[in-house]
Short mmCIF file of C-alpha atoms in Angstrom, two decimals:
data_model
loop_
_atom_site.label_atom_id
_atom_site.label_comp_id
_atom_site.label_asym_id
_atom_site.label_seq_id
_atom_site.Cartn_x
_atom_site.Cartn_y
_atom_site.Cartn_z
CA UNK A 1 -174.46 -110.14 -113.76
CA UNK A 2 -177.82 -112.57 -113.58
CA UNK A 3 -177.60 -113.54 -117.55
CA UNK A 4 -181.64 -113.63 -116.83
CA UNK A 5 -181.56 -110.25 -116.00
CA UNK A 6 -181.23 -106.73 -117.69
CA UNK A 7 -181.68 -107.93 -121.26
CA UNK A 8 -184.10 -107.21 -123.42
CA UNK A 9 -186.41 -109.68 -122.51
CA UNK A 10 -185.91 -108.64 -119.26
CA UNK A 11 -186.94 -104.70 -118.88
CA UNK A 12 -190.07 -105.87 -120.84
CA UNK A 13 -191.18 -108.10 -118.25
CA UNK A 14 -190.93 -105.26 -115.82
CA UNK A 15 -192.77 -102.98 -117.94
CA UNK A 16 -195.93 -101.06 -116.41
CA UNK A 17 -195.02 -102.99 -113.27
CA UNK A 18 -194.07 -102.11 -109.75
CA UNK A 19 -190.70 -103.78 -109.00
CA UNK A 20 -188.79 -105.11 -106.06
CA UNK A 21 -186.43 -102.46 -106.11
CA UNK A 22 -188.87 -99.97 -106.29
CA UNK A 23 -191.64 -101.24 -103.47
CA UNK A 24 -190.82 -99.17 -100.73
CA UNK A 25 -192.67 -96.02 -102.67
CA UNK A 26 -195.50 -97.53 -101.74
CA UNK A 27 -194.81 -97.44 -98.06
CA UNK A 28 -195.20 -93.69 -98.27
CA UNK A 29 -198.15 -91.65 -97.09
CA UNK A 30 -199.13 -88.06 -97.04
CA UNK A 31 -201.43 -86.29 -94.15
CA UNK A 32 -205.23 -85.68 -94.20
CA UNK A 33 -207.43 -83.90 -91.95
CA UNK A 34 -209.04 -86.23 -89.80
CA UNK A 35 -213.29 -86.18 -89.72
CA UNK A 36 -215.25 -84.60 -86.98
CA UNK A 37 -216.17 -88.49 -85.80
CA UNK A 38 -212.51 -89.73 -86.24
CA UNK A 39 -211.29 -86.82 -84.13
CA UNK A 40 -213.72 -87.35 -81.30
CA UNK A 41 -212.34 -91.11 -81.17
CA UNK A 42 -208.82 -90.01 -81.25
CA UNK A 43 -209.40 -87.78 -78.49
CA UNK A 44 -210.71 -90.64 -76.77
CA UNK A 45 -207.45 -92.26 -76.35
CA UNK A 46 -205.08 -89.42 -76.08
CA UNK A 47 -207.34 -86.31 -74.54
CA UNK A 48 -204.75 -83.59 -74.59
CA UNK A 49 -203.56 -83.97 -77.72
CA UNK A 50 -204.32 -81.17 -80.76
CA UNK A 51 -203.75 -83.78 -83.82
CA UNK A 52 -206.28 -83.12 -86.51
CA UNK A 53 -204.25 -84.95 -89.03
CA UNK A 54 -204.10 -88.52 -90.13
CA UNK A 55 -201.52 -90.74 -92.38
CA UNK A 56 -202.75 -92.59 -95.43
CA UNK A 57 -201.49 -93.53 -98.57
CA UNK A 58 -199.60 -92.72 -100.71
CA UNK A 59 -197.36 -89.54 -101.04
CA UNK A 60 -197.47 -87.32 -104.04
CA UNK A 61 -194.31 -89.13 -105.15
CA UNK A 62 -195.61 -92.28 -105.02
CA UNK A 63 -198.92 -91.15 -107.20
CA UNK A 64 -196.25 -90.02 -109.89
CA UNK A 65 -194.29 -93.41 -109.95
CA UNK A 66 -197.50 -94.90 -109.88
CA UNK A 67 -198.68 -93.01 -113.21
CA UNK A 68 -195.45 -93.74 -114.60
CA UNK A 69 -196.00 -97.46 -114.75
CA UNK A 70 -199.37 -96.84 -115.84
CA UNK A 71 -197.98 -94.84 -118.98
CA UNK A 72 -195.89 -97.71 -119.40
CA UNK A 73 -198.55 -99.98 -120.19
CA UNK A 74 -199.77 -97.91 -123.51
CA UNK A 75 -196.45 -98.07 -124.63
CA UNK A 76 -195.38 -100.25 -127.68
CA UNK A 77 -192.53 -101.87 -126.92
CA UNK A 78 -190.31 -100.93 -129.16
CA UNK A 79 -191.21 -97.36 -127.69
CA UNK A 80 -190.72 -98.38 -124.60
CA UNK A 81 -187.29 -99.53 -125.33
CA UNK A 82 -186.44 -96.18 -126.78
CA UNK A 83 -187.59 -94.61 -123.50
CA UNK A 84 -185.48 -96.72 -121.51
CA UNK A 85 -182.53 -95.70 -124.05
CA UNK A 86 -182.59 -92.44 -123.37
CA UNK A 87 -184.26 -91.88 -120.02
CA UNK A 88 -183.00 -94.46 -117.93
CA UNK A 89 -180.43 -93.12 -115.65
CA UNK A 90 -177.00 -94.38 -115.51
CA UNK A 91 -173.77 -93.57 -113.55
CA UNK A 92 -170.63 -95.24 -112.60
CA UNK A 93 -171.49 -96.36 -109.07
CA UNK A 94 -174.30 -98.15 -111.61
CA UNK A 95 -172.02 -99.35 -114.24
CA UNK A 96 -169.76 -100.86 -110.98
CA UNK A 97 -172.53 -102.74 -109.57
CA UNK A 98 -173.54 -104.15 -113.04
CA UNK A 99 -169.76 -105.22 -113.52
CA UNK A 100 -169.08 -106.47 -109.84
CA UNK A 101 -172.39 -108.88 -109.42
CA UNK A 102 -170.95 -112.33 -110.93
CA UNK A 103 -167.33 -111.25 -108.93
CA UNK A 104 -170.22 -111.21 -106.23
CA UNK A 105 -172.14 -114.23 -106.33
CA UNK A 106 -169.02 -116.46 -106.88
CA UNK A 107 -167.64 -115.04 -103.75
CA UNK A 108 -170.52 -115.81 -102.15
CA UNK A 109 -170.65 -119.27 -103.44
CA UNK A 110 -166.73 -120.04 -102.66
CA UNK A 111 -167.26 -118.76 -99.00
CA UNK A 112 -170.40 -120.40 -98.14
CA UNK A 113 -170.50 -124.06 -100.53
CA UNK A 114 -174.22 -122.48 -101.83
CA UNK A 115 -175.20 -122.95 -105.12
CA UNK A 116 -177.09 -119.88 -106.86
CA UNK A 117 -179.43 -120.54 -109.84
CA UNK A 118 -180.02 -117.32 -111.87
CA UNK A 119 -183.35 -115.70 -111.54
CA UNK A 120 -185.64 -113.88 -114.17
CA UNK A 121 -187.80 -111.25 -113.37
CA UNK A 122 -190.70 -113.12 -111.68
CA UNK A 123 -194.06 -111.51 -111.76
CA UNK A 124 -196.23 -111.36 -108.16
CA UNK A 125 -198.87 -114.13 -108.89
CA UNK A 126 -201.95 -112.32 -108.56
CA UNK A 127 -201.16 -109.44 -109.80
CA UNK A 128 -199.11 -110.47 -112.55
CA UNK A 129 -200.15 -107.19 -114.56
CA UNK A 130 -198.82 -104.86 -112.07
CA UNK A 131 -195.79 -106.25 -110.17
CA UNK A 132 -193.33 -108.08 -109.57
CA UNK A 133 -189.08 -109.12 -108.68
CA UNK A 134 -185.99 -110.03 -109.64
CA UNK A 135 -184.05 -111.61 -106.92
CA UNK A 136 -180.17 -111.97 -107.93
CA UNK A 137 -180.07 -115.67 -107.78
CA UNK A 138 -182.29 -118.01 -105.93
CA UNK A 139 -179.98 -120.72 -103.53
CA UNK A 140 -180.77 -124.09 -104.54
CA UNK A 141 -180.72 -125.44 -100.38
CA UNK A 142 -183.13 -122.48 -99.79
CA UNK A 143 -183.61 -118.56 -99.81
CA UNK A 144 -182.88 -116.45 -102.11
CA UNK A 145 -180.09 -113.81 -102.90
CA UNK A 146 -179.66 -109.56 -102.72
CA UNK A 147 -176.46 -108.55 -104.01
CA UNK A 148 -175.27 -104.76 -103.89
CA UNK A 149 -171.82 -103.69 -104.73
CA UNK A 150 -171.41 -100.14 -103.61
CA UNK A 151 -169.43 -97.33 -105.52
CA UNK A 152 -168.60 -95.97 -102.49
CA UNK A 153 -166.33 -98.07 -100.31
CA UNK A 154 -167.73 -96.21 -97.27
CA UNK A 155 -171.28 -97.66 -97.82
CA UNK A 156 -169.90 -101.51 -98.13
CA UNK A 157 -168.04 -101.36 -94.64
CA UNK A 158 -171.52 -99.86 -93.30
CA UNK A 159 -173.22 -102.97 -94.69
CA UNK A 160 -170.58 -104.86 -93.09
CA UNK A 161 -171.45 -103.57 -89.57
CA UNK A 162 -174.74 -105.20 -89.77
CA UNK A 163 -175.46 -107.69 -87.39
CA UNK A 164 -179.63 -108.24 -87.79
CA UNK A 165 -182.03 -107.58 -90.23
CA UNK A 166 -183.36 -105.02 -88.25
CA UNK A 167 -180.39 -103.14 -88.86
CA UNK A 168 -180.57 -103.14 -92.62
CA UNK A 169 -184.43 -102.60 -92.22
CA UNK A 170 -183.39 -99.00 -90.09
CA UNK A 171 -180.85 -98.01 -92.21
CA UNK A 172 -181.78 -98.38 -95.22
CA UNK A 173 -185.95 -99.52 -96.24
CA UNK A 174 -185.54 -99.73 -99.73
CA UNK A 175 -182.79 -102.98 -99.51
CA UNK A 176 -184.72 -104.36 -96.77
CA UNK A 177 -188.42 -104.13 -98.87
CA UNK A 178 -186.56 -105.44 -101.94
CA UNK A 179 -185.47 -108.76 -99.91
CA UNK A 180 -188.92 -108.94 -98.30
CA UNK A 181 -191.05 -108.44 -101.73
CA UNK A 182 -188.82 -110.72 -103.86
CA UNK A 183 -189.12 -113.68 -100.90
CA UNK A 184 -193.09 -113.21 -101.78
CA UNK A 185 -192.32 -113.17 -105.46
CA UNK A 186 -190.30 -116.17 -105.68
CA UNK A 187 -193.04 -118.17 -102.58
CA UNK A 188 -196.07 -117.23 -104.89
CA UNK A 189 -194.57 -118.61 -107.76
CA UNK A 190 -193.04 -121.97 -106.20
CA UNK A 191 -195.30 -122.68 -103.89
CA UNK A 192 -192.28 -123.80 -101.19
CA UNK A 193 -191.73 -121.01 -98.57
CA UNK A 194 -188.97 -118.68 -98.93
CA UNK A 195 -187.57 -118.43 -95.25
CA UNK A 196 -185.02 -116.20 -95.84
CA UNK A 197 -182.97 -113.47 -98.18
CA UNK A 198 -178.79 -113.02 -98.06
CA UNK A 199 -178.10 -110.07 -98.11
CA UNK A 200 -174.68 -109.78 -99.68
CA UNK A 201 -172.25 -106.72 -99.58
CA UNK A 202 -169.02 -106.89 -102.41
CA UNK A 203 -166.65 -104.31 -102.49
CA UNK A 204 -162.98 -106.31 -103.60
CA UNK A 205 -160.91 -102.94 -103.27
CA UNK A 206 -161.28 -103.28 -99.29
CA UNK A 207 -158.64 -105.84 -97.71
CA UNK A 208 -159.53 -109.30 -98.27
CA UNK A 209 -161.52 -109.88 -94.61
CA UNK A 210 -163.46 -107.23 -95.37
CA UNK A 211 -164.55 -107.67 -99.01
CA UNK A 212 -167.97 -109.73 -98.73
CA UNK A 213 -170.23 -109.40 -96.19
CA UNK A 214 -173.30 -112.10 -95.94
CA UNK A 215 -176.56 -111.38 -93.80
CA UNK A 216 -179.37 -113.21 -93.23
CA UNK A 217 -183.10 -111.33 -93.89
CA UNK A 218 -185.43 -113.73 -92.27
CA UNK A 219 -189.19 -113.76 -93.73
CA UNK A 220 -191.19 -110.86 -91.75
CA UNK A 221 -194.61 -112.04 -91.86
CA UNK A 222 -196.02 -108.94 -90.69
CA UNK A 223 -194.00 -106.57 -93.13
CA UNK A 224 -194.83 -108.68 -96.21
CA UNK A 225 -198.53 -108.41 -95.37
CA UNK A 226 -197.87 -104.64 -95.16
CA UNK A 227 -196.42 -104.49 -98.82
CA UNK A 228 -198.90 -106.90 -99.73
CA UNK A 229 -201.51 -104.21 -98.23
CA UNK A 230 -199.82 -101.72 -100.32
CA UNK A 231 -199.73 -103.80 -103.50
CA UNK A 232 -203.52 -103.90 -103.25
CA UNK A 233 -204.01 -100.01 -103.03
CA UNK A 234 -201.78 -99.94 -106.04
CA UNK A 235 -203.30 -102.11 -108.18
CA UNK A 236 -206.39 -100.43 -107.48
CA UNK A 237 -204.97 -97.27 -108.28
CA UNK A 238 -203.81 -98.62 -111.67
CA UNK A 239 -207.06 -100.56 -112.32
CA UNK A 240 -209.34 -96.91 -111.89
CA UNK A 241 -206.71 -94.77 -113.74
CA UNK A 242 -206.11 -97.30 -116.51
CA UNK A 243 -210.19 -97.73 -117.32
CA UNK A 244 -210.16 -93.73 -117.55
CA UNK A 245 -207.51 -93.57 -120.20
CA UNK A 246 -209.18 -95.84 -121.87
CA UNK A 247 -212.75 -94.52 -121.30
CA UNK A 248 -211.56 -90.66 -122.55
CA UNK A 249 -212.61 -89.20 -125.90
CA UNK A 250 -209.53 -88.53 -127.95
CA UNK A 251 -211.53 -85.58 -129.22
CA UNK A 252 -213.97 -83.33 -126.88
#
């Protein structure tokens, strides 16, 4: 395990804040009947269609995360803590990622001649209020690092039959935001581009050949502007909500 990481210290610093692992809520949206004027335009540009509806953000689900954070942030810490105690969920297939990580990164180290630097959790400059990542190490030639360990030996030896990032990115959104927002994380806070993530797969119960499994995320411009896009709407969101809290009357 990153020694930065999972202390103390640590789930402080991601307190009230949207996380890395936790971005691609954002990316959802829920449907809204379009305007008289939009659909007229729309019909413009696709004349048989019936579609009445439009996309926007967010979902209902990510509203709630969002005013989950938000309660975070009136929290005292050492309530906060408590919360975490007893809410936080835990499992084995969580316990076995926890305990496999360092098994993980030295693998990775041994097989490729990188060296990793741990990583704390680094808040999105900017926004430093409201977000930010922790990347699992950062490579000192470049890039930084995304280890997952599966419980399940069936999901590793699906990792390994990646061969792009657009694989990962179809398959599964949530590993393939995490790279993509902790690259910005990690950029904003260096100021020397982050061109890519490795994405690293560890499972040492599968036969030797098949035990680690190292892709490449390059930077995607286009979807880190989209998260970025999101990140904005968020913080927004928390910036209105938050002033209301604090603008109620305890008593009415």
């Amino acid at each position: 395990m990153n020694d930065l990481q999972r202390t103390t210290d640590w789930y402080l610093a991601r307190k009230g804040r949207v996380t890395a692992s936790e971005i691609y809520i954002l990316l959802a949206n829920h449907k809204e009947d379009m305007t008289e004027e939009e659909i007229e335009e729309y019909k413009k540009l696709n004349p048989k269609s019936r579609v009445r509806t439009k996309e926007v953000p967010f979902s209902q689900g990510t509203f709630s995360y969002l005013d989950g954070k938000i309660a975070e942030q009136f929290m005292p810490d050492n309530a906060f803590l408590e919360y975490m105690e007893d809410c936080a969920p835990h499992s084995r297939a969580m316990d076995w990622g926890t305990l496999m990580e360092n098994s993980a990164r030295m693998r990775f180290c041994n097989e490729t001649g990188e060296e990793v630097l741990d990583a704390p959790f680094i808040p999105l400059k900017g926004y430093e209020r409201f977000a930010g990542g922790s990347p699992d190490g950062i490579i000192r030639s470049g890039g930084i690092l995304e280890i997952k360990c599966p419980f399940n030996p069936a999901i590793h030896l699906k990792h390994f039959l990646y061969e792009t990032a657009e694989d990962l990115k179809e398959d599964n959104l949530q590993y393939f935001s995490q790279c993509q927002y902790n690259m910005i994380c990690v950029e904003r806070e260096t100021d020397i581009e982050v061109p890519f993530c490795k994405f690293v797969s560890y499972d040492p119960r599968t036969s030797k050949s098949k035990q680690l499994k190292v892709l490449t995320i390059p930077k995607d411009v286009e979807f880190q502007k989209q998260l970025l896009e999101r990140t904005e709407l968020a913080v927004q969101y928390f910036r209105e909500k938050i002033e209301k809290i604090n603008n109620a009357k305890m008593i009415v």
